Amino acid sequence: MNRWTPQALRDERREWALARGKEGHTVPAIAEALGIARQNARTMLTEAGYSWHAQPRMIRHPKWGNA
C-alpha cells in the first residue's frame, strides 16, 4: 500500500488486519500478509483503535507443530 492506494482498499485491508489481530495474530504476521512494513501495520492498527493489551496470545512453537 502507498499513498496512491484507493481509500476503499485501505479501509478493506484495515478491517482485515483488525480481524486478524483479534484472532491473535501478531503484527509481523499481519504486515507480512499485507506486504507492508511492521511499523506501518502497527501504526495502521493503532490509528484504527486496536487495543494491543486486549489481543489474545497465540503460542507458536515448532516442537508443538503449530509454527
PDB file of N, CA, C and O in Angstrom:
ATOM      1  N   MET A   1       0.852  -1.170   0.000  1.00  0.00           N
ATOM      2  CA  MET A   1       0.000   0.000   0.000  1.00  0.00           C
ATOM      3  C   MET A   1       0.897   1.233   0.000  1.00  0.00           C
ATOM      4  O   MET A   1       1.938   1.250   0.637  1.00  0.00           O
ATOM      5  N   ASN A   2       0.445   2.252  -0.670  1.00  0.00           N
ATOM      6  CA  ASN A   2       1.153   3.525  -0.651  1.00  0.00           C
ATOM      7  C   ASN A   2       0.121   4.644  -0.633  1.00  0.00           C
ATOM      8  O   ASN A   2      -1.073   4.385  -0.528  1.00  0.00           O
ATOM      9  N   ARG A   3       0.585   5.856  -0.744  1.00  0.00           N
ATOM     10  CA  ARG A   3      -0.365   6.973  -0.630  1.00  0.00           C
ATOM     11  C   ARG A   3      -1.323   7.068  -1.803  1.00  0.00           C
ATOM     12  O   ARG A   3      -2.299   7.799  -1.747  1.00  0.00           O
ATOM     13  N   TRP A   4      -1.048   6.344  -2.873  1.00  0.00           N
ATOM     14  CA  TRP A   4      -1.949   6.358  -4.027  1.00  0.00           C
ATOM     15  C   TRP A   4      -2.945   5.201  -3.998  1.00  0.00           C
ATOM     16  O   TRP A   4      -3.773   5.078  -4.895  1.00  0.00           O
ATOM     17  N   THR A   5      -2.879   4.363  -2.992  1.00  0.00           N
ATOM     18  CA  THR A   5      -3.829   3.266  -2.862  1.00  0.00           C
ATOM     19  C   THR A   5      -5.213   3.858  -2.570  1.00  0.00           C
ATOM     20  O   THR A   5      -5.342   4.701  -1.683  1.00  0.00           O
ATOM     21  N   PRO A   6      -6.243   3.439  -3.289  1.00  0.00           N
ATOM     22  CA  PRO A   6      -7.592   3.987  -3.058  1.00  0.00           C
ATOM     23  C   PRO A   6      -8.053   3.781  -1.609  1.00  0.00           C
ATOM     24  O   PRO A   6      -7.742   2.761  -0.981  1.00  0.00           O
ATOM     25  N   GLN A   7      -8.779   4.740  -1.096  1.00  0.00           N
ATOM     26  CA  GLN A   7      -9.224   4.695   0.298  1.00  0.00           C
ATOM     27  C   GLN A   7     -10.092   3.471   0.573  1.00  0.00           C
ATOM     28  O   GLN A   7     -10.012   2.879   1.646  1.00  0.00           O
ATOM     29  N   ALA A   8     -10.904   3.070  -0.379  1.00  0.00           N
ATOM     30  CA  ALA A   8     -11.760   1.892  -0.170  1.00  0.00           C
ATOM     31  C   ALA A   8     -10.912   0.642   0.067  1.00  0.00           C
ATOM     32  O   ALA A   8     -11.237  -0.180   0.936  1.00  0.00           O
ATOM     33  N   LEU A   9      -9.833   0.498  -0.671  1.00  0.00           N
ATOM     34  CA  LEU A   9      -8.942  -0.644  -0.498  1.00  0.00           C
ATOM     35  C   LEU A   9      -8.212  -0.560   0.840  1.00  0.00           C
ATOM     36  O   LEU A   9      -8.050  -1.559   1.537  1.00  0.00           O
ATOM     37  N   ARG A  10      -7.804   0.635   1.222  1.00  0.00           N
ATOM     38  CA  ARG A  10      -7.161   0.824   2.534  1.00  0.00           C
ATOM     39  C   ARG A  10      -8.109   0.418   3.659  1.00  0.00           C
ATOM     40  O   ARG A  10      -7.705  -0.257   4.597  1.00  0.00           O
ATOM     41  N   ASP A  11      -9.364   0.841   3.552  1.00  0.00           N
ATOM     42  CA  ASP A  11     -10.359   0.515   4.581  1.00  0.00           C
ATOM     43  C   ASP A  11     -10.584  -0.992   4.664  1.00  0.00           C
ATOM     44  O   ASP A  11     -10.675  -1.552   5.760  1.00  0.00           O
ATOM     45  N   GLU A  12     -10.647  -1.650   3.513  1.00  0.00           N
ATOM     46  CA  GLU A  12     -10.852  -3.098   3.478  1.00  0.00           C
ATOM     47  C   GLU A  12      -9.676  -3.820   4.144  1.00  0.00           C
ATOM     48  O   GLU A  12      -9.868  -4.737   4.943  1.00  0.00           O
ATOM     49  N   ARG A  13      -8.480  -3.394   3.830  1.00  0.00           N
ATOM     50  CA  ARG A  13      -7.297  -4.019   4.423  1.00  0.00           C
ATOM     51  C   ARG A  13      -7.201  -3.741   5.920  1.00  0.00           C
ATOM     52  O   ARG A  13      -6.774  -4.591   6.687  1.00  0.00           O
ATOM     53  N   ARG A  14      -7.603  -2.547   6.328  1.00  0.00           N
ATOM     54  CA  ARG A  14      -7.596  -2.206   7.763  1.00  0.00           C
ATOM     55  C   ARG A  14      -8.557  -3.117   8.515  1.00  0.00           C
ATOM     56  O   ARG A  14      -8.223  -3.660   9.572  1.00  0.00           O
ATOM     57  N   GLU A  15      -9.746  -3.333   7.972  1.00  0.00           N
ATOM     58  CA  GLU A  15     -10.723  -4.215   8.618  1.00  0.00           C
ATOM     59  C   GLU A  15     -10.203  -5.646   8.677  1.00  0.00           C
ATOM     60  O   GLU A  15     -10.382  -6.339   9.682  1.00  0.00           O
ATOM     61  N   TRP A  16      -9.559  -6.095   7.604  1.00  0.00           N
ATOM     62  CA  TRP A  16      -8.988  -7.435   7.585  1.00  0.00           C
ATOM     63  C   TRP A  16      -7.910  -7.562   8.660  1.00  0.00           C
ATOM     64  O   TRP A  16      -7.876  -8.538   9.399  1.00  0.00           O
ATOM     65  N   ALA A  17      -7.049  -6.567   8.753  1.00  0.00           N
ATOM     66  CA  ALA A  17      -5.965  -6.585   9.740  1.00  0.00           C
ATOM     67  C   ALA A  17      -6.522  -6.565  11.165  1.00  0.00           C
ATOM     68  O   ALA A  17      -6.015  -7.275  12.046  1.00  0.00           O
ATOM     69  N   LEU A  18      -7.560  -5.774  11.396  1.00  0.00           N
ATOM     70  CA  LEU A  18      -8.181  -5.741  12.725  1.00  0.00           C
ATOM     71  C   LEU A  18      -8.749  -7.110  13.093  1.00  0.00           C
ATOM     72  O   LEU A  18      -8.602  -7.568  14.225  1.00  0.00           O
ATOM     73  N   ALA A  19      -9.384  -7.759  12.141  1.00  0.00           N
ATOM     74  CA  ALA A  19      -9.940  -9.094  12.399  1.00  0.00           C
ATOM     75  C   ALA A  19      -8.835 -10.089  12.725  1.00  0.00           C
ATOM     76  O   ALA A  19      -8.991 -10.922  13.625  1.00  0.00           O
ATOM     77  N   ARG A  20      -7.717 -10.032  11.993  1.00  0.00           N
ATOM     78  CA  ARG A  20      -6.608 -10.946  12.275  1.00  0.00           C
ATOM     79  C   ARG A  20      -5.988 -10.648  13.639  1.00  0.00           C
ATOM     80  O   ARG A  20      -5.600 -11.563  14.365  1.00  0.00           O
ATOM     81  N   GLY A  21      -5.904  -9.388  14.010  1.00  0.00           N
ATOM     82  CA  GLY A  21      -5.376  -9.030  15.323  1.00  0.00           C
ATOM     83  C   GLY A  21      -6.248  -9.570  16.436  1.00  0.00           C
ATOM     84  O   GLY A  21      -5.754 -10.086  17.444  1.00  0.00           O
ATOM     85  N   LYS A  22      -7.563  -9.495  16.253  1.00  0.00           N
ATOM     86  CA  LYS A  22      -8.485 -10.011  17.267  1.00  0.00           C
ATOM     87  C   LYS A  22      -8.431 -11.526  17.372  1.00  0.00           C
ATOM     88  O   LYS A  22      -8.774 -12.089  18.400  1.00  0.00           O
ATOM     89  N   GLU A  23      -7.988 -12.180  16.296  1.00  0.00           N
ATOM     90  CA  GLU A  23      -7.807 -13.632  16.325  1.00  0.00           C
ATOM     91  C   GLU A  23      -6.523 -14.022  17.049  1.00  0.00           C
ATOM     92  O   GLU A  23      -6.314 -15.181  17.353  1.00  0.00           O
ATOM     93  N   GLY A  24      -5.643 -13.042  17.272  1.00  0.00           N
ATOM     94  CA  GLY A  24      -4.407 -13.313  17.992  1.00  0.00           C
ATOM     95  C   GLY A  24      -3.155 -13.300  17.141  1.00  0.00           C
ATOM     96  O   GLY A  24      -2.074 -13.601  17.631  1.00  0.00           O
ATOM     97  N   HIS A  25      -3.270 -12.953  15.876  1.00  0.00           N
ATOM     98  CA  HIS A  25      -2.091 -12.891  15.019  1.00  0.00           C
ATOM     99  C   HIS A  25      -1.250 -11.672  15.384  1.00  0.00           C
ATOM    100  O   HIS A  25      -1.767 -10.645  15.806  1.00  0.00           O
ATOM    101  N   THR A  26       0.042 -11.792  15.207  1.00  0.00           N
ATOM    102  CA  THR A  26       0.966 -10.728  15.589  1.00  0.00           C
ATOM    103  C   THR A  26       1.127  -9.708  14.463  1.00  0.00           C
ATOM    104  O   THR A  26       0.790  -9.974  13.312  1.00  0.00           O
ATOM    105  N   VAL A  27       1.685  -8.553  14.818  1.00  0.00           N
ATOM    106  CA  VAL A  27       1.931  -7.505  13.828  1.00  0.00           C
ATOM    107  C   VAL A  27       2.850  -7.997  12.707  1.00  0.00           C
ATOM    108  O   VAL A  27       2.556  -7.756  11.537  1.00  0.00           O
ATOM    109  N   PRO A  28       3.951  -8.695  13.020  1.00  0.00           N
ATOM    110  CA  PRO A  28       4.788  -9.163  11.914  1.00  0.00           C
ATOM    111  C   PRO A  28       4.040 -10.073  10.938  1.00  0.00           C
ATOM    112  O   PRO A  28       4.226  -9.967   9.726  1.00  0.00           O
ATOM    113  N   ALA A  29       3.177 -10.938  11.442  1.00  0.00           N
ATOM    114  CA  ALA A  29       2.404 -11.831  10.566  1.00  0.00           C
ATOM    115  C   ALA A  29       1.414 -11.035   9.720  1.00  0.00           C
ATOM    116  O   ALA A  29       1.250 -11.306   8.523  1.00  0.00           O
ATOM    117  N   ILE A  30       0.759 -10.065  10.321  1.00  0.00           N
ATOM    118  CA  ILE A  30      -0.205  -9.236   9.592  1.00  0.00           C
ATOM    119  C   ILE A  30       0.514  -8.405   8.543  1.00  0.00           C
ATOM    120  O   ILE A  30       0.074  -8.310   7.396  1.00  0.00           O
ATOM    121  N   ALA A  31       1.636  -7.802   8.917  1.00  0.00           N
ATOM    122  CA  ALA A  31       2.404  -6.979   7.986  1.00  0.00           C
ATOM    123  C   ALA A  31       2.894  -7.806   6.798  1.00  0.00           C
ATOM    124  O   ALA A  31       2.813  -7.359   5.654  1.00  0.00           O
ATOM    125  N   GLU A  32       3.371  -9.010   7.077  1.00  0.00           N
ATOM    126  CA  GLU A  32       3.854  -9.875   6.000  1.00  0.00           C
ATOM    127  C   GLU A  32       2.721 -10.238   5.049  1.00  0.00           C
ATOM    128  O   GLU A  32       2.889 -10.237   3.828  1.00  0.00           O
ATOM    129  N   ALA A  33       1.553 -10.533   5.590  1.00  0.00           N
ATOM    130  CA  ALA A  33       0.409 -10.900   4.753  1.00  0.00           C
ATOM    131  C   ALA A  33      -0.033  -9.732   3.866  1.00  0.00           C
ATOM    132  O   ALA A  33      -0.452  -9.941   2.728  1.00  0.00           O
ATOM    133  N   LEU A  34       0.061  -8.523   4.393  1.00  0.00           N
ATOM    134  CA  LEU A  34      -0.331  -7.345   3.623  1.00  0.00           C
ATOM    135  C   LEU A  34       0.790  -6.828   2.725  1.00  0.00           C
ATOM    136  O   LEU A  34       0.548  -5.996   1.850  1.00  0.00           O
ATOM    137  N   GLY A  35       2.019  -7.284   2.976  1.00  0.00           N
ATOM    138  CA  GLY A  35       3.143  -6.823   2.182  1.00  0.00           C
ATOM    139  C   GLY A  35       3.592  -5.421   2.543  1.00  0.00           C
ATOM    140  O   GLY A  35       4.026  -4.663   1.678  1.00  0.00           O
ATOM    141  N   ILE A  36       3.457  -5.069   3.828  1.00  0.00           N
ATOM    142  CA  ILE A  36       3.869  -3.744   4.284  1.00  0.00           C
ATOM    143  C   ILE A  36       4.845  -3.897   5.449  1.00  0.00           C
ATOM    144  O   ILE A  36       4.983  -4.979   6.011  1.00  0.00           O
ATOM    145  N   ALA A  37       5.504  -2.816   5.811  1.00  0.00           N
ATOM    146  CA  ALA A  37       6.454  -2.833   6.917  1.00  0.00           C
ATOM    147  C   ALA A  37       5.719  -3.022   8.246  1.00  0.00           C
ATOM    148  O   ALA A  37       4.562  -2.617   8.392  1.00  0.00           O
ATOM    149  N   ARG A  38       6.401  -3.629   9.202  1.00  0.00           N
ATOM    150  CA  ARG A  38       5.797  -3.873  10.518  1.00  0.00           C
ATOM    151  C   ARG A  38       5.317  -2.581  11.170  1.00  0.00           C
ATOM    152  O   ARG A  38       4.231  -2.529  11.734  1.00  0.00           O
ATOM    153  N   GLN A  39       6.150  -1.548  11.106  1.00  0.00           N
ATOM    154  CA  GLN A  39       5.775  -0.288  11.745  1.00  0.00           C
ATOM    155  C   GLN A  39       4.534   0.301  11.092  1.00  0.00           C
ATOM    156  O   GLN A  39       3.679   0.863  11.771  1.00  0.00           O
ATOM    157  N   ASN A  40       4.421   0.172   9.784  1.00  0.00           N
ATOM    158  CA  ASN A  40       3.230   0.685   9.099  1.00  0.00           C
ATOM    159  C   ASN A  40       1.984  -0.088   9.525  1.00  0.00           C
ATOM    160  O   ASN A  40       0.906   0.502   9.691  1.00  0.00           O
ATOM    161  N   ALA A  41       2.112  -1.384   9.685  1.00  0.00           N
ATOM    162  CA  ALA A  41       0.979  -2.190  10.141  1.00  0.00           C
ATOM    163  C   ALA A  41       0.590  -1.794  11.560  1.00  0.00           C
ATOM    164  O   ALA A  41      -0.600  -1.638  11.866  1.00  0.00           O
ATOM    165  N   ARG A  42       1.578  -1.634  12.435  1.00  0.00           N
ATOM    166  CA  ARG A  42       1.296  -1.245  13.821  1.00  0.00           C
ATOM    167  C   ARG A  42       0.619   0.125  13.869  1.00  0.00           C
ATOM    168  O   ARG A  42      -0.359   0.328  14.582  1.00  0.00           O
ATOM    169  N   THR A  43       1.121   1.065  13.082  1.00  0.00           N
ATOM    170  CA  THR A  43       0.531   2.405  13.047  1.00  0.00           C
ATOM    171  C   THR A  43      -0.901   2.352  12.542  1.00  0.00           C
ATOM    172  O   THR A  43      -1.796   2.978  13.120  1.00  0.00           O
ATOM    173  N   MET A  44      -1.137   1.595  11.475  1.00  0.00           N
ATOM    174  CA  MET A  44      -2.481   1.482  10.905  1.00  0.00           C
ATOM    175  C   MET A  44      -3.461   0.932  11.942  1.00  0.00           C
ATOM    176  O   MET A  44      -4.560   1.461  12.122  1.00  0.00           O
ATOM    177  N   LEU A  45      -3.060  -0.125  12.644  1.00  0.00           N
ATOM    178  CA  LEU A  45      -3.950  -0.735  13.627  1.00  0.00           C
ATOM    179  C   LEU A  45      -4.155   0.160  14.839  1.00  0.00           C
ATOM    180  O   LEU A  45      -5.265   0.251  15.372  1.00  0.00           O
ATOM    181  N   THR A  46      -3.106   0.826  15.271  1.00  0.00           N
ATOM    182  CA  THR A  46      -3.228   1.729  16.418  1.00  0.00           C
ATOM    183  C   THR A  46      -4.170   2.883  16.090  1.00  0.00           C
ATOM    184  O   THR A  46      -5.024   3.248  16.902  1.00  0.00           O
ATOM    185  N   GLU A  47      -4.017   3.462  14.905  1.00  0.00           N
ATOM    186  CA  GLU A  47      -4.893   4.561  14.488  1.00  0.00           C
ATOM    187  C   GLU A  47      -6.339   4.104  14.332  1.00  0.00           C
ATOM    188  O   GLU A  47      -7.261   4.911  14.477  1.00  0.00           O
ATOM    189  N   ALA A  48      -6.539   2.822  14.035  1.00  0.00           N
ATOM    190  CA  ALA A  48      -7.899   2.281  13.906  1.00  0.00           C
ATOM    191  C   ALA A  48      -8.516   1.981  15.268  1.00  0.00           C
ATOM    192  O   ALA A  48      -9.666   1.570  15.357  1.00  0.00           O
ATOM    193  N   GLY A  49      -7.728   2.162  16.338  1.00  0.00           N
ATOM    194  CA  GLY A  49      -8.265   1.989  17.678  1.00  0.00           C
ATOM    195  C   GLY A  49      -8.068   0.612  18.262  1.00  0.00           C
ATOM    196  O   GLY A  49      -8.701   0.253  19.251  1.00  0.00           O
ATOM    197  N   TYR A  50      -7.189  -0.194  17.654  1.00  0.00           N
ATOM    198  CA  TYR A  50      -6.972  -1.541  18.175  1.00  0.00           C
ATOM    199  C   TYR A  50      -6.209  -1.480  19.486  1.00  0.00           C
ATOM    200  O   TYR A  50      -5.223  -0.779  19.609  1.00  0.00           O
ATOM    201  N   SER A  51      -6.668  -2.237  20.463  1.00  0.00           N
ATOM    202  CA  SER A  51      -6.033  -2.289  21.774  1.00  0.00           C
ATOM    203  C   SER A  51      -5.114  -3.498  21.844  1.00  0.00           C
ATOM    204  O   SER A  51      -5.581  -4.640  21.856  1.00  0.00           O
ATOM    205  N   TRP A  52      -3.811  -3.275  21.887  1.00  0.00           N
ATOM    206  CA  TRP A  52      -2.846  -4.361  21.937  1.00  0.00           C
ATOM    207  C   TRP A  52      -2.937  -5.135  23.232  1.00  0.00           C
ATOM    208  O   TRP A  52      -2.626  -6.315  23.282  1.00  0.00           O
ATOM    209  N   HIS A  53      -3.389  -4.491  24.295  1.00  0.00           N
ATOM    210  CA  HIS A  53      -3.496  -5.170  25.584  1.00  0.00           C
ATOM    211  C   HIS A  53      -4.617  -6.202  25.578  1.00  0.00           C
ATOM    212  O   HIS A  53      -4.588  -7.147  26.351  1.00  0.00           O
ATOM    213  N   ALA A  54      -5.591  -6.037  24.692  1.00  0.00           N
ATOM    214  CA  ALA A  54      -6.716  -6.968  24.620  1.00  0.00           C
ATOM    215  C   ALA A  54      -6.451  -8.123  23.665  1.00  0.00           C
ATOM    216  O   ALA A  54      -7.275  -9.019  23.545  1.00  0.00           O
ATOM    217  N   GLN A  55      -5.303  -8.102  22.988  1.00  0.00           N
ATOM    218  CA  GLN A  55      -5.014  -9.127  21.991  1.00  0.00           C
ATOM    219  C   GLN A  55      -4.786 -10.475  22.656  1.00  0.00           C
ATOM    220  O   GLN A  55      -3.969 -10.611  23.551  1.00  0.00           O
ATOM    221  N   PRO A  56      -5.508 -11.499  22.199  1.00  0.00           N
ATOM    222  CA  PRO A  56      -5.220 -12.843  22.705  1.00  0.00           C
ATOM    223  C   PRO A  56      -3.855 -13.278  22.199  1.00  0.00           C
ATOM    224  O   PRO A  56      -3.421 -12.869  21.138  1.00  0.00           O
ATOM    225  N   ARG A  57      -3.186 -14.097  22.968  1.00  0.00           N
ATOM    226  CA  ARG A  57      -1.848 -14.543  22.584  1.00  0.00           C
ATOM    227  C   ARG A  57      -1.923 -15.909  21.930  1.00  0.00           C
ATOM    228  O   ARG A  57      -2.557 -16.815  22.454  1.00  0.00           O
ATOM    229  N   MET A  58      -1.282 -16.030  20.795  1.00  0.00           N
ATOM    230  CA  MET A  58      -1.185 -17.312  20.110  1.00  0.00           C
ATOM    231  C   MET A  58       0.232 -17.827  20.340  1.00  0.00           C
ATOM    232  O   MET A  58       1.196 -17.161  19.993  1.00  0.00           O
ATOM    233  N   ILE A  59       0.350 -18.980  20.926  1.00  0.00           N
ATOM    234  CA  ILE A  59       1.662 -19.559  21.165  1.00  0.00           C
ATOM    235  C   ILE A  59       2.024 -20.406  19.956  1.00  0.00           C
ATOM    236  O   ILE A  59       1.301 -21.332  19.601  1.00  0.00           O
ATOM    237  N   ARG A  60       3.139 -20.078  19.326  1.00  0.00           N
ATOM    238  CA  ARG A  60       3.595 -20.812  18.152  1.00  0.00           C
ATOM    239  C   ARG A  60       4.959 -21.399  18.471  1.00  0.00           C
ATOM    240  O   ARG A  60       5.863 -20.695  18.877  1.00  0.00           O
ATOM    241  N   HIS A  61       5.072 -22.705  18.285  1.00  0.00           N
ATOM    242  CA  HIS A  61       6.323 -23.365  18.577  1.00  0.00           C
ATOM    243  C   HIS A  61       6.484 -24.555  17.647  1.00  0.00           C
ATOM    244  O   HIS A  61       5.571 -25.378  17.511  1.00  0.00           O
ATOM    245  N   PRO A  62       7.661 -24.670  16.967  1.00  0.00           N
ATOM    246  CA  PRO A  62       7.850 -25.773  16.019  1.00  0.00           C
ATOM    247  C   PRO A  62       7.713 -27.153  16.659  1.00  0.00           C
ATOM    248  O   PRO A  62       7.219 -28.090  16.035  1.00  0.00           O
ATOM    249  N   LYS A  63       8.128 -27.271  17.905  1.00  0.00           N
ATOM    250  CA  LYS A  63       8.065 -28.569  18.601  1.00  0.00           C
ATOM    251  C   LYS A  63       6.626 -29.049  18.758  1.00  0.00           C
ATOM    252  O   LYS A  63       6.351 -30.239  18.736  1.00  0.00           O
ATOM    253  N   TRP A  64       5.696 -28.095  18.896  1.00  0.00           N
ATOM    254  CA  TRP A  64       4.303 -28.441  19.120  1.00  0.00           C
ATOM    255  C   TRP A  64       3.508 -28.554  17.836  1.00  0.00           C
ATOM    256  O   TRP A  64       2.305 -28.812  17.846  1.00  0.00           O
ATOM    257  N   GLY A  65       4.165 -28.304  16.719  1.00  0.00           N
ATOM    258  CA  GLY A  65       3.517 -28.468  15.424  1.00  0.00           C
ATOM    259  C   GLY A  65       2.579 -27.363  15.017  1.00  0.00           C
ATOM    260  O   GLY A  65       1.734 -27.542  14.160  1.00  0.00           O
ATOM    261  N   ASN A  66       2.691 -26.186  15.618  1.00  0.00           N
ATOM    262  CA  ASN A  66       1.801 -25.084  15.253  1.00  0.00           C
ATOM    263  C   ASN A  66       2.581 -23.838  14.849  1.00  0.00           C
ATOM    264  O   ASN A  66       2.103 -22.744  14.992  1.00  0.00           O
ATOM    265  N   ALA A  67       3.785 -24.010  14.357  1.00  0.00           N
ATOM    266  CA  ALA A  67       4.609 -22.859  13.970  1.00  0.00           C
ATOM    267  C   ALA A  67       4.197 -22.293  12.647  1.00  0.00           C
ATOM    268  O   ALA A  67       3.603 -22.889  11.840  1.00  0.00           O
TER     269      ALA A  67
END
